[in-house]
Amino acid sequence: MLLAVALGVSATLFGVRVRFLVGLVRGAQPLQRSGDVPRRARNEATIVLGQRKLLQRFGPGLIHAFIFWGFLVLAPTILIAFIGVVDKHSTLPWLGHQGWFAFLVDVFAVLVLVGVLGALWIRKVQRPARFEGSHRGEADMILAMIGTIATTLLLWHATRIALGLNEWPASWSPVSNALSHLFSDDSATRVLERVFVWVHVLTILTFLAYLPRSKHLHIATAAFNVWFARTGPGGRLEPLRFDDESVPEEDIRFGAGTAADLTWKQVLDTFSCTECGRCQDACPAWATGKALSPKLLIMGLRDQVFADGGAVVRARSGGGGASNGTETAGRRAGGDASGGGGARPELTPLVPGAVSAEVVWDCVTCGACVQECPVSIEHVDHIVDLRRHLVMVESSFPAEAEPMLRDVERASNPWGRAQSERADWASELGVRVLEPGDPAPEYLYWVGCASSFDERARQTAVSTAKLLQAAGVEFAILGPRESCTGDPARRIGNEYVFQAFAEQNVETLNEAGVTKIVANCPHCFNTLANEYPDFGGRYEVIHHSELLASLVRDGRLAPRRSEGLSVTYHDSCYLARHNDVIAQPRELVAAIGEPVEMERSGKHTFCCGAGGAHMWMEERGQAINVERVRQAADTGAGTLAVACPFCTVMLDDGVQGSGDELRVVDVATLLAEAIDDPT
């Protein structure tokens, strides 16, 4: 009876909370996250079961893996313990009698205890900065319960062996068997056997009731969050659908202003945060003294979801439709249920209620947080949605960004220059400008605004054009018909402007019959390849470093290698992390000089500071580009190679600001210099 009461109380507390949480997810804004089942299954196997992301930090990752894998193996012992509470002479049929399973239980119970002690050592002795702001007391309580569960399991088995109650061969349980020698076959041991199994079971039931109310909710939600994570390129943002005729005009979503505006995946993100701080450790804004902590951002949003969630669920319950897990009926940004007509609840604005505006604008959208997150939280999507609401609904954004947005709308480029000047850099190179009605070239060279108008970035376009000509590649440029892709407007939150340029550029490219595009700007590359398909623009898009590397491999370009040239290559976030272009730029560096790697490189690169429209915003605190230059200078290399015009500008500014003697140059320019006569 006591077990039935305890189980009933625990299950009721668990069920009530889970029903509330499920209601929050089902009532959130719709988002399509279906398909690509093989990739999703692979993520479950590697990220969840294999703990791949956690093991990137091997020591802490292994500690967590011990606990996680331990509970997977020990799961059947919960049922065995329940049976043992009712009848100490009974156990789970077959499995409870197996020596091999008893051996696994001993091994993994010990590994769980090792994991608990290791976690306590890290938290209490090492005290890494990434735990700043996390709920440390709550974590300590969770670790104490986990330690109690593992310890009482071993002691319960030890007393059963001492009393001769074990259904499995004692020799298969080396740890429990060794502990059994601490007990005698007497009444005291019989009492202790009952105490240990009851403490074990009651701790499990307490853990069950507490779990959905704690930060360890991620135990239940992480696997779902990983399954529904984006499987395509990380640089793609979900478009807002202003033209969805099935949604009333007043219900169109303009980013996230309150908890009711969050998509179901964003709500699930907040439930899944482990507060491990890996995102915070990787964030270049946090590393340079900014207010932004991706961890604290998600925690703040989670607190607001819980605070306002009841009102949202109640408002939508009046007419809410059923959800299939990837689509929800609740659409109204203010809190009504689709088709319901309930009153809109008064909700706290996410900015500044959950996070400050300063936090929102500190982000450079580099994706380091997403890359590091062990449970596949999509922090950048949260931040961009917050920006969208601030910009499009409240007209609130940094004042220094206003000229950029005005110039993009007025002049079709952030520099505010006349479109007639776009091809000035190519006037003496004999580069073909694609006119209306002309046959499409093999490659359209998308030059981008930076390489068209910025003096330092222009050299990349010149070098790329010369190299393509030297290799006999048929290409052309759009010249004045090329407009801004809309990337800076989108990243700052002005989705209207982005979509207008996306539709205009797609129309131009499709009318021209373009099928292949080469771009030297990773931001243009990402937008053309990953975001324009949402607007009918499907092209084969490659980065100029990829094309140039293939031309070198094929022998169509033959650079001279300079043994005395020491080069460290900086990975652009939008190239390496967001789009997996890592090897090809390094091929070019290796063909030209002696490569030297920075500590943070590849998918773990450190941002130059220009992303998220920060090329046109003031930066508070220590400059990100100066910090990246310091990292480059620490390698001892004399040349800092890049493959992005934004990185060229930002890192060159960083060199000038730091006083380091580094030459910042694009890989295309290095390649052109290493060829006798590129023209």
XYZ file of C-alpha atoms in Angstrom:
679
model
C 0.000 0.000 0.000
C 2.815 2.388 0.857
C 4.446 1.747 -2.518
C 1.125 2.286 -4.283
C 0.600 5.603 -2.511
C 4.166 6.777 -3.220
C 3.915 5.716 -6.859
C 0.530 7.411 -7.215
C 1.752 10.701 -5.749
C 4.909 10.697 -7.877
C 3.053 9.754 -11.074
C 0.394 12.393 -10.451
C 2.927 15.166 -9.858
C 4.871 14.023 -12.916
C 1.756 13.726 -15.097
C 0.312 17.125 -14.148
C 3.552 18.883 -14.966
C 4.104 16.944 -18.193
C 0.564 17.762 -19.335
C 1.316 21.450 -18.788
C 4.620 21.214 -20.677
C 3.080 19.308 -23.569
C 0.348 21.943 -23.734
C 2.989 24.655 -24.051
C 4.641 22.859 -26.965
C 1.410 21.942 -28.739
C 0.051 25.458 -28.360
C 3.155 27.176 -29.706
C 3.569 28.657 -33.157
C 3.806 26.217 -36.102
C 7.049 25.132 -37.693
C 7.808 22.433 -40.240
C 10.460 20.001 -39.015
C 9.713 16.734 -40.756
C 11.521 14.546 -43.282
C 15.197 13.565 -43.529
C 14.587 10.614 -41.219
C 17.987 8.938 -41.850
C 19.837 12.092 -40.762
C 17.620 12.491 -37.718
C 18.150 8.858 -36.743
C 21.903 9.320 -37.155
C 21.785 12.371 -34.876
C 19.937 10.354 -32.236
C 22.550 7.621 -32.442
C 25.587 9.905 -32.343
C 24.514 12.983 -30.368
C 22.124 11.371 -27.877
C 23.292 7.781 -27.476
C 26.910 8.376 -28.468
C 27.204 11.690 -26.573
C 29.302 13.008 -29.489
C 28.971 16.705 -28.759
C 29.582 16.288 -25.049
C 32.695 14.237 -25.734
C 34.205 17.173 -27.640
C 35.311 18.137 -24.108
C 36.546 14.666 -23.312
C 36.836 14.810 -19.517
C 33.498 16.458 -18.666
C 31.893 14.623 -21.562
C 32.999 11.237 -20.284
C 31.685 12.066 -16.820
C 28.264 12.864 -18.279
C 28.409 9.797 -20.517
C 29.052 7.543 -17.504
C 25.889 8.851 -15.837
C 23.797 8.765 -19.007
C 24.901 5.329 -20.178
C 24.631 4.069 -16.620
C 20.980 4.997 -16.347
C 20.221 3.351 -19.694
C 21.744 0.089 -18.476
C 20.255 0.384 -14.980
C 16.717 1.201 -16.170
C 15.415 -2.394 -15.708
C 16.625 -2.360 -12.101
C 13.873 0.180 -11.323
C 11.227 -2.422 -12.063
C 13.278 -5.074 -10.234
C 13.408 -2.805 -7.172
C 9.641 -2.224 -7.271
C 9.123 -5.981 -7.340
C 11.641 -6.376 -4.530
C 9.781 -3.872 -2.343
C 6.587 -5.915 -2.645
C 8.207 -9.355 -2.385
C 11.874 -9.729 -1.496
C 11.824 -13.278 -2.858
C 10.756 -12.244 -6.365
C 12.444 -10.493 -9.275
C 11.992 -9.733 -12.954
C 11.541 -12.978 -14.900
C 14.638 -14.137 -16.775
C 16.608 -10.873 -16.703
C 16.729 -10.774 -12.908
C 18.451 -14.164 -12.905
C 21.130 -13.344 -15.492
C 24.708 -13.101 -14.275
C 25.813 -10.995 -17.241
C 23.160 -8.404 -16.437
C 24.202 -8.352 -12.776
C 27.763 -7.737 -13.934
C 26.656 -4.811 -16.112
C 24.642 -3.388 -13.207
C 27.711 -3.446 -10.948
C 29.978 -1.891 -13.561
C 27.612 0.893 -14.561
C 26.495 1.673 -11.029
C 30.166 2.288 -10.216
C 30.579 4.363 -13.384
C 27.559 6.466 -12.367
C 29.195 7.116 -8.998
C 32.461 8.009 -10.731
C 30.495 10.406 -12.915
C 28.792 11.999 -9.922
C 32.073 12.455 -8.065
C 33.730 13.831 -11.216
C 30.880 16.286 -11.742
C 31.120 17.438 -8.129
C 34.895 17.885 -8.506
C 34.423 20.069 -11.588
C 31.649 22.127 -9.989
C 33.098 22.505 -6.503
C 36.856 22.464 -7.056
C 37.574 23.531 -10.645
C 34.512 25.827 -10.802
C 34.754 26.711 -14.532
C 33.339 30.061 -15.592
C 30.852 28.399 -17.950
C 28.664 27.533 -14.946
C 28.262 31.218 -14.086
C 24.547 31.914 -13.862
C 23.520 28.233 -13.816
C 21.354 26.787 -11.054
C 24.229 25.217 -9.126
C 22.262 24.313 -6.002
C 19.695 22.494 -8.098
C 22.462 20.616 -9.887
C 23.952 19.582 -6.543
C 20.591 18.189 -5.434
C 20.199 16.236 -8.665
C 23.721 14.805 -8.323
C 22.949 13.840 -4.719
C 19.833 11.941 -5.816
C 21.701 10.201 -8.629
C 24.476 9.235 -6.220
C 21.910 7.938 -3.718
C 20.189 5.827 -6.383
C 23.451 4.186 -7.479
C 24.764 3.693 -3.923
C 21.543 2.174 -2.543
C 21.345 -0.150 -5.545
C 24.797 -1.571 -4.813
C 24.105 -1.835 -1.083
C 20.734 -3.470 -1.665
C 22.354 -6.078 -3.891
C 25.108 -6.557 -1.296
C 22.608 -7.269 1.488
C 20.674 -9.660 -0.748
C 23.868 -11.592 -1.413
C 24.676 -11.640 2.307
C 21.181 -12.998 3.059
C 21.281 -15.502 0.196
C 18.382 -13.774 -1.567
C 20.244 -13.096 -4.810
C 18.639 -14.779 -7.834
C 21.820 -14.351 -9.891
C 25.259 -15.919 -9.292
C 27.048 -13.696 -6.760
C 30.350 -14.168 -8.557
C 28.956 -12.122 -11.466
C 28.596 -9.086 -9.173
C 32.176 -8.291 -8.109
C 31.370 -4.966 -6.415
C 28.143 -6.030 -4.699
C 29.742 -9.322 -3.719
C 32.707 -7.518 -2.147
C 30.355 -5.180 -0.258
C 28.323 -8.146 0.971
C 31.180 -9.054 3.321
C 30.285 -5.940 5.344
C 27.009 -7.588 6.331
C 26.063 -10.741 8.223
C 23.129 -13.080 7.778
C 21.195 -11.641 10.714
C 18.182 -9.519 11.571
C 20.118 -6.263 11.239
C 21.001 -7.112 7.649
C 17.377 -8.087 6.948
C 16.312 -4.646 8.163
C 19.022 -2.937 6.133
C 17.950 -4.839 3.021
C 14.473 -3.331 3.418
C 15.889 0.120 4.173
C 18.157 0.152 1.131
C 15.463 -0.950 -1.317
C 12.933 1.535 0.092
C 15.396 4.427 0.023
C 16.313 3.400 -3.521
C 12.692 3.313 -4.698
C 11.586 6.482 -2.888
C 14.573 8.407 -4.273
C 13.634 7.282 -7.788
C 10.018 8.383 -7.270
C 11.145 11.718 -5.822
C 13.420 12.189 -8.832
C 10.504 11.377 -11.151
C 8.244 13.982 -9.536
C 10.984 16.616 -9.431
C 12.413 16.029 -12.916
C 9.873 18.006 -15.016
C 10.137 20.937 -12.610
C 13.931 21.149 -12.710
C 16.696 22.028 -15.131
C 17.100 18.277 -15.606
C 13.916 18.344 -17.668
C 16.393 17.917 -20.535
C 16.596 14.214 -19.613
C 13.081 13.851 -20.999
C 13.207 16.419 -23.822
C 16.753 16.334 -25.225
C 16.167 13.321 -27.451
C 13.117 15.010 -28.995
C 14.988 18.291 -29.420
C 17.849 16.549 -31.194
C 15.430 14.660 -33.441
C 13.689 17.858 -34.555
C 16.886 19.894 -34.934
C 17.647 21.449 -38.292
C 19.258 18.851 -40.560
C 20.166 21.234 -43.375
C 22.885 23.894 -43.429
C 23.200 25.792 -40.178
C 23.217 29.169 -41.915
C 19.615 28.977 -43.089
C 16.998 30.966 -41.196
C 13.340 30.005 -41.161
C 11.423 32.499 -43.320
C 8.421 34.377 -42.061
C 5.420 33.791 -44.293
C 3.857 37.166 -44.993
C 1.939 35.751 -47.960
C 0.277 32.770 -46.265
C -3.332 33.206 -47.339
C -4.525 30.623 -44.799
C -3.567 32.960 -41.944
C -5.546 36.154 -41.261
C -3.482 39.291 -41.704
C -3.691 40.162 -38.004
C -2.298 36.726 -37.116
C 0.855 36.842 -39.253
C 3.929 36.232 -37.132
C 6.551 38.992 -36.970
C 9.232 37.268 -34.954
C 8.962 36.777 -31.198
C 7.582 39.532 -28.996
C 6.062 37.418 -26.216
C 6.120 33.774 -25.139
C 3.046 33.217 -27.334
C 5.116 34.026 -30.446
C 7.696 31.277 -29.959
C 7.573 28.260 -32.259
C 7.124 24.819 -30.735
C 10.799 24.048 -31.450
C 11.867 27.202 -29.640
C 9.729 26.231 -26.646
C 11.265 22.750 -26.743
C 14.708 24.404 -26.908
C 14.065 26.201 -23.638
C 12.976 22.959 -21.964
C 16.118 21.186 -23.156
C 18.818 23.544 -21.874
C 21.207 21.688 -19.552
C 22.834 24.928 -18.306
C 26.219 23.369 -19.112
C 27.599 26.671 -20.425
C 29.353 25.195 -23.457
C 27.579 27.741 -25.655
C 28.704 30.531 -23.352
C 32.305 29.329 -23.480
C 32.276 29.317 -27.291
C 30.522 32.669 -27.758
C 32.845 35.411 -29.081
C 30.577 38.111 -27.642
C 30.814 36.639 -24.140
C 34.565 36.070 -24.547
C 35.060 39.772 -25.234
C 33.052 41.085 -22.313
C 29.643 41.579 -23.932
C 26.345 41.079 -22.103
C 25.314 38.166 -24.305
C 25.461 34.673 -22.846
C 23.601 32.205 -25.086
C 22.978 30.046 -22.013
C 21.456 32.861 -19.963
C 19.402 33.930 -22.992
C 17.748 30.506 -23.228
C 17.315 30.337 -19.451
C 15.636 33.752 -19.468
C 13.280 32.702 -22.249
C 12.487 29.470 -20.390
C 11.586 31.397 -17.246
C 9.274 33.622 -19.277
C 7.649 30.646 -20.999
C 6.913 29.092 -17.613
C 5.671 32.396 -16.188
C 3.291 33.157 -19.079
C 2.661 29.617 -20.283
C -0.467 29.074 -18.236
C -2.109 32.167 -19.699
C -1.117 31.139 -23.223
C -2.472 27.609 -22.819
C -5.734 28.840 -21.277
C -6.245 31.416 -24.034
C -5.733 28.816 -26.729
C -7.703 26.016 -25.130
C -10.984 27.600 -26.195
C -10.587 26.600 -29.828
C -7.243 24.904 -30.222
C -6.915 22.214 -32.811
C -4.950 19.029 -32.549
C -1.216 18.996 -33.112
C 0.731 16.314 -34.896
C 4.012 17.298 -33.264
C 5.340 19.280 -36.208
C 2.349 21.528 -36.892
C 0.214 23.306 -34.307
C -3.132 25.008 -34.535
C -2.288 27.904 -32.269
C -1.140 30.718 -34.499
C -2.070 34.014 -32.938
C 0.920 36.035 -31.802
C -1.137 37.634 -29.074
C -2.296 34.346 -27.604
C -5.633 33.374 -29.244
C -6.204 29.857 -30.450
C -6.653 29.442 -34.160
C -10.370 29.522 -34.764
C -11.001 30.034 -31.064
C -11.738 33.671 -30.432
C -10.464 33.659 -26.858
C -9.256 36.837 -25.232
C -5.643 37.758 -25.786
C -3.762 37.437 -22.499
C -1.559 40.238 -21.270
C 1.940 38.811 -21.619
C 5.332 40.168 -20.630
C 7.462 41.293 -23.592
C 10.434 38.990 -24.077
C 12.570 42.106 -24.498
C 13.271 43.395 -21.893
C 11.219 40.997 -19.725
C 13.265 37.865 -20.407
C 16.426 39.314 -21.954
C 17.787 42.810 -22.401
C 17.976 44.535 -25.776
C 21.751 44.752 -25.344
C 21.928 40.959 -25.239
C 19.893 40.662 -28.436
C 22.094 43.089 -30.365
C 25.418 41.635 -29.134
C 25.001 38.489 -31.242
C 27.127 38.081 -34.385
C 25.076 35.039 -35.564
C 28.287 33.015 -35.850
C 26.565 29.836 -34.659
C 29.311 28.814 -32.219
C 26.634 28.295 -29.556
C 24.607 25.993 -31.799
C 27.735 24.070 -32.801
C 28.657 23.403 -29.167
C 25.199 22.713 -27.738
C 24.897 19.031 -26.779
C 21.103 19.077 -27.091
C 20.784 20.955 -30.421
C 19.333 24.242 -29.174
C 19.131 26.797 -32.007
C 20.111 29.994 -30.214
C 20.564 32.064 -33.391
C 16.962 31.458 -34.452
C 15.778 32.742 -31.072
C 17.884 35.883 -31.343
C 16.898 36.667 -34.920
C 13.219 36.224 -34.058
C 13.628 38.646 -31.148
C 15.286 41.102 -33.541
C 12.513 40.652 -36.104
C 9.903 41.731 -33.590
C 11.979 44.661 -32.367
C 12.667 45.910 -35.903
C 9.398 45.228 -37.717
C 6.900 45.767 -34.887
C 8.594 48.203 -32.525
C 10.995 49.910 -34.986
C 13.681 49.454 -32.349
C 17.268 48.766 -33.383
C 20.730 50.310 -32.907
C 20.796 53.821 -34.338
C 24.072 53.245 -36.164
C 22.434 50.477 -38.227
C 19.816 52.832 -39.665
C 22.061 54.172 -42.476
C 22.825 50.596 -43.559
C 19.149 49.665 -43.775
C 18.339 52.929 -45.529
C 21.150 52.434 -48.068
C 20.119 48.839 -48.772
C 16.568 49.945 -49.541
C 17.591 53.084 -51.429
C 20.747 52.026 -53.276
C 20.491 48.211 -53.178
C 23.742 47.933 -51.220
C 24.837 48.725 -47.645
C 27.552 51.107 -48.850
C 25.022 53.486 -50.405
C 26.944 53.569 -53.689
C 25.332 53.827 -57.098
C 24.538 50.521 -58.781
C 26.269 51.822 -61.898
C 29.572 51.536 -59.987
C 29.225 47.823 -59.234
C 31.382 46.669 -62.125
C 33.993 49.464 -61.954
C 36.572 47.050 -60.509
C 36.252 44.880 -63.636
C 36.383 47.628 -66.259
C 40.009 46.952 -67.276
C 39.925 43.165 -66.927
C 37.672 42.346 -69.848
C 35.134 40.619 -67.615
C 31.858 39.906 -69.361
C 28.819 41.661 -67.878
C 25.691 39.592 -68.427
C 23.043 41.645 -70.188
C 19.333 40.765 -70.529
C 18.908 38.191 -73.296
C 22.566 37.066 -73.227
C 23.246 33.331 -73.036
C 24.044 32.178 -69.510
C 27.719 31.482 -68.759
C 29.010 28.289 -67.160
C 29.395 30.229 -63.912
C 27.821 33.460 -62.806
C 30.312 35.203 -60.542
C 28.309 36.787 -57.730
C 30.686 39.515 -56.622
C 28.755 40.801 -53.614
C 28.493 44.319 -52.219
C 31.714 44.268 -50.185
C 33.928 43.170 -53.076
C 32.199 45.645 -55.374
C 32.475 48.745 -53.197
C 35.022 48.292 -50.387
C 38.546 49.182 -51.496
C 40.246 46.420 -49.494
C 37.744 43.742 -50.446
C 37.834 44.672 -54.149
C 41.214 43.010 -54.543
C 39.516 39.652 -53.923
C 37.205 40.197 -56.880
C 40.101 41.294 -59.097
C 42.205 38.272 -58.126
C 39.316 35.842 -58.533
C 38.466 37.169 -61.992
C 42.106 36.968 -63.120
C 42.439 33.409 -61.870
C 39.237 32.266 -63.581
C 40.413 33.848 -66.798
C 43.832 32.181 -66.473
C 42.180 28.796 -65.962
C 39.879 29.268 -68.951
C 36.668 29.244 -66.918
C 33.690 30.755 -68.700
C 32.067 33.232 -66.343
C 30.247 36.539 -66.256
C 28.977 39.029 -63.698
C 25.631 40.780 -63.405
C 27.154 44.206 -62.848
C 24.463 46.804 -62.068
C 21.788 44.083 -62.092
C 23.328 42.451 -59.029
C 21.736 43.708 -55.805
C 22.396 43.054 -52.154
C 21.298 39.517 -51.271
C 19.523 40.983 -48.262
C 21.687 39.107 -45.745
C 22.523 42.074 -43.478
C 18.889 43.187 -43.417
C 17.736 39.677 -42.545
C 20.304 39.170 -39.785
C 19.426 42.476 -38.193
C 15.772 41.447 -38.231
C 14.207 43.224 -41.217
C 12.642 40.231 -42.924
C 10.510 42.441 -45.182
C 13.560 43.987 -46.836
C 15.327 40.635 -47.141
C 12.395 38.963 -48.845
C 11.970 41.851 -51.276
C 15.603 41.507 -52.387
C 15.413 37.716 -52.431
C 12.435 37.773 -54.777
C 14.044 40.433 -56.982
C 17.378 38.617 -57.267
C 15.764 35.237 -57.857
C 13.715 36.744 -60.677
C 16.858 38.228 -62.239
C 18.844 34.985 -61.948
C 16.030 32.812 -63.263
C 15.387 35.109 -66.224
C 19.100 34.966 -67.033
C 19.019 31.160 -67.003
C 21.718 30.925 -64.346
C 22.344 27.432 -62.977
C 25.814 27.714 -61.420
C 27.023 30.516 -59.178
C 30.444 31.144 -57.661
C 30.565 33.592 -54.751
C 33.560 34.889 -52.830
C 31.482 36.241 -49.924
C 30.382 33.481 -47.496
C 27.332 35.545 -46.523
C 26.214 35.794 -50.156
C 27.152 32.132 -50.634
C 25.026 31.068 -47.681
C 22.049 33.180 -48.736
C 22.115 32.097 -52.372
C 22.639 28.406 -51.582
C 20.523 27.916 -48.490
C 17.913 30.673 -48.262
C 16.978 31.542 -51.837
C 15.476 28.056 -52.449
C 12.654 29.157 -50.112
C 11.852 31.823 -52.722
C 12.188 29.743 -55.874
C 15.924 30.176 -56.474
C 17.641 26.808 -56.762
C 21.185 26.959 -58.049
C 24.446 25.100 -57.726
C 26.385 27.550 -55.551
C 30.054 27.135 -54.705
C 32.508 29.310 -52.868
C 35.420 30.783 -54.820
C 37.896 28.833 -52.652
C 36.195 25.579 -53.680
C 36.386 26.389 -57.380
C 39.971 27.634 -57.167
C 41.058 24.552 -55.215
C 39.559 22.286 -57.871
C 41.352 24.254 -60.602
C 44.665 23.783 -58.771
C 43.991 20.051 -58.312
C 43.177 19.712 -62.026
C 46.383 21.500 -63.005
C 44.575 24.399 -64.630
C 46.298 26.709 -62.139
C 49.888 25.993 -61.077
C 51.037 28.182 -58.167
C 54.623 28.400 -56.961
C 55.034 27.356 -53.329
C 57.075 29.688 -51.159
C 58.809 27.750 -48.372
C 59.406 30.881 -46.304
C 55.790 32.002 -46.354
C 54.102 31.157 -43.029
C 50.313 31.462 -43.300
C 47.557 31.002 -40.735
C 44.076 30.666 -42.162
C 41.000 32.187 -40.514
C 37.789 30.230 -41.075
C 34.759 32.382 -41.791
C 31.815 31.345 -39.601
C 29.423 31.379 -42.547
C 31.808 29.259 -44.611
C 33.215 26.688 -42.185
C 30.697 26.380 -39.374
C 27.510 27.065 -41.289
C 28.422 25.379 -44.581
C 31.259 22.889 -43.947
C 33.720 24.488 -46.397
C 36.913 23.814 -44.479
C 39.375 21.771 -46.542
C 39.468 23.718 -49.821
C 40.837 27.048 -48.517
C 43.505 25.069 -46.674
C 44.421 23.309 -49.908
C 45.141 26.711 -51.426
C 47.192 27.824 -48.416
C 49.206 24.583 -48.504
C 49.825 25.031 -52.245
C 51.214 28.520 -51.643
C 53.081 28.475 -48.330
C 53.513 26.864 -44.931
C 50.159 26.586 -43.089
C 49.964 27.156 -39.329
C 46.670 26.434 -37.543
C 45.104 28.643 -34.918
C 43.745 26.942 -31.808
C 40.184 27.797 -32.767
C 39.727 26.740 -36.365
C 37.401 24.809 -38.636
C 33.910 24.448 -37.209
C 35.215 25.772 -33.883
C 36.469 29.015 -35.412
C 36.306 32.383 -33.653
C 34.254 35.072 -35.406
C 35.830 38.157 -37.000
C 32.979 40.217 -35.506
C 31.144 41.219 -38.693
C 28.257 38.723 -38.699
C 24.686 39.532 -37.742
C 25.006 42.956 -39.428
C 27.737 43.943 -36.943
C 29.758 45.242 -39.883
C 27.538 48.312 -39.487
C 27.030 48.415 -35.718
C 29.059 49.825 -32.863
C 30.715 47.254 -30.639
C 30.737 47.476 -26.853
C 33.624 46.202 -24.774
C 36.684 44.491 -26.200
C 36.639 44.215 -29.993
C 36.080 40.712 -31.358
C 38.298 41.353 -34.380
C 41.200 42.427 -32.164
C 40.859 39.240 -30.125
C 40.882 37.133 -33.295
C 43.986 38.963 -34.543
C 45.672 38.193 -31.227
C 44.893 34.517 -31.731
C 46.365 34.693 -35.236
C 49.473 36.529 -34.061
C 50.069 33.859 -31.402
C 50.755 31.339 -34.179
C 53.845 33.281 -35.264
C 52.669 33.419 -38.873
C 53.338 36.529 -40.910
C 50.255 36.221 -43.126
C 46.633 35.919 -42.062
C 44.696 34.341 -44.932
C 40.936 34.765 -45.227
C 38.200 33.722 -47.630
C 35.598 36.396 -46.897
C 35.516 40.120 -47.710
C 33.950 40.924 -44.321
C 36.791 39.071 -42.619
C 39.266 40.969 -44.786
C 37.953 44.316 -43.583
C 37.404 43.354 -39.949
C 40.704 41.574 -39.413
C 42.674 44.258 -41.246
C 41.062 46.791 -38.900
C 41.985 44.491 -36.031
C 45.618 44.407 -37.117
C 45.714 48.185 -37.321
C 44.069 48.474 -33.924
C 46.351 45.966 -32.207
C 49.625 47.007 -33.794
C 50.461 43.434 -34.832
C 52.517 42.952 -37.986
C 50.256 40.679 -39.954
C 49.271 40.876 -43.574
C 45.553 40.135 -44.033
C 44.854 38.803 -47.521
C 42.285 36.646 -49.289
C 43.334 33.189 -50.472
C 42.478 34.219 -54.051
C 44.972 37.074 -53.899
C 47.645 34.786 -52.419
C 47.013 32.322 -55.235
C 47.164 35.031 -57.901
C 50.489 36.256 -56.493
C 51.878 32.724 -56.614
C 51.196 32.384 -60.341
C 53.624 33.924 -62.803
C 51.045 35.599 -65.002
C 47.471 34.997 -63.860
C 46.169 36.949 -66.823
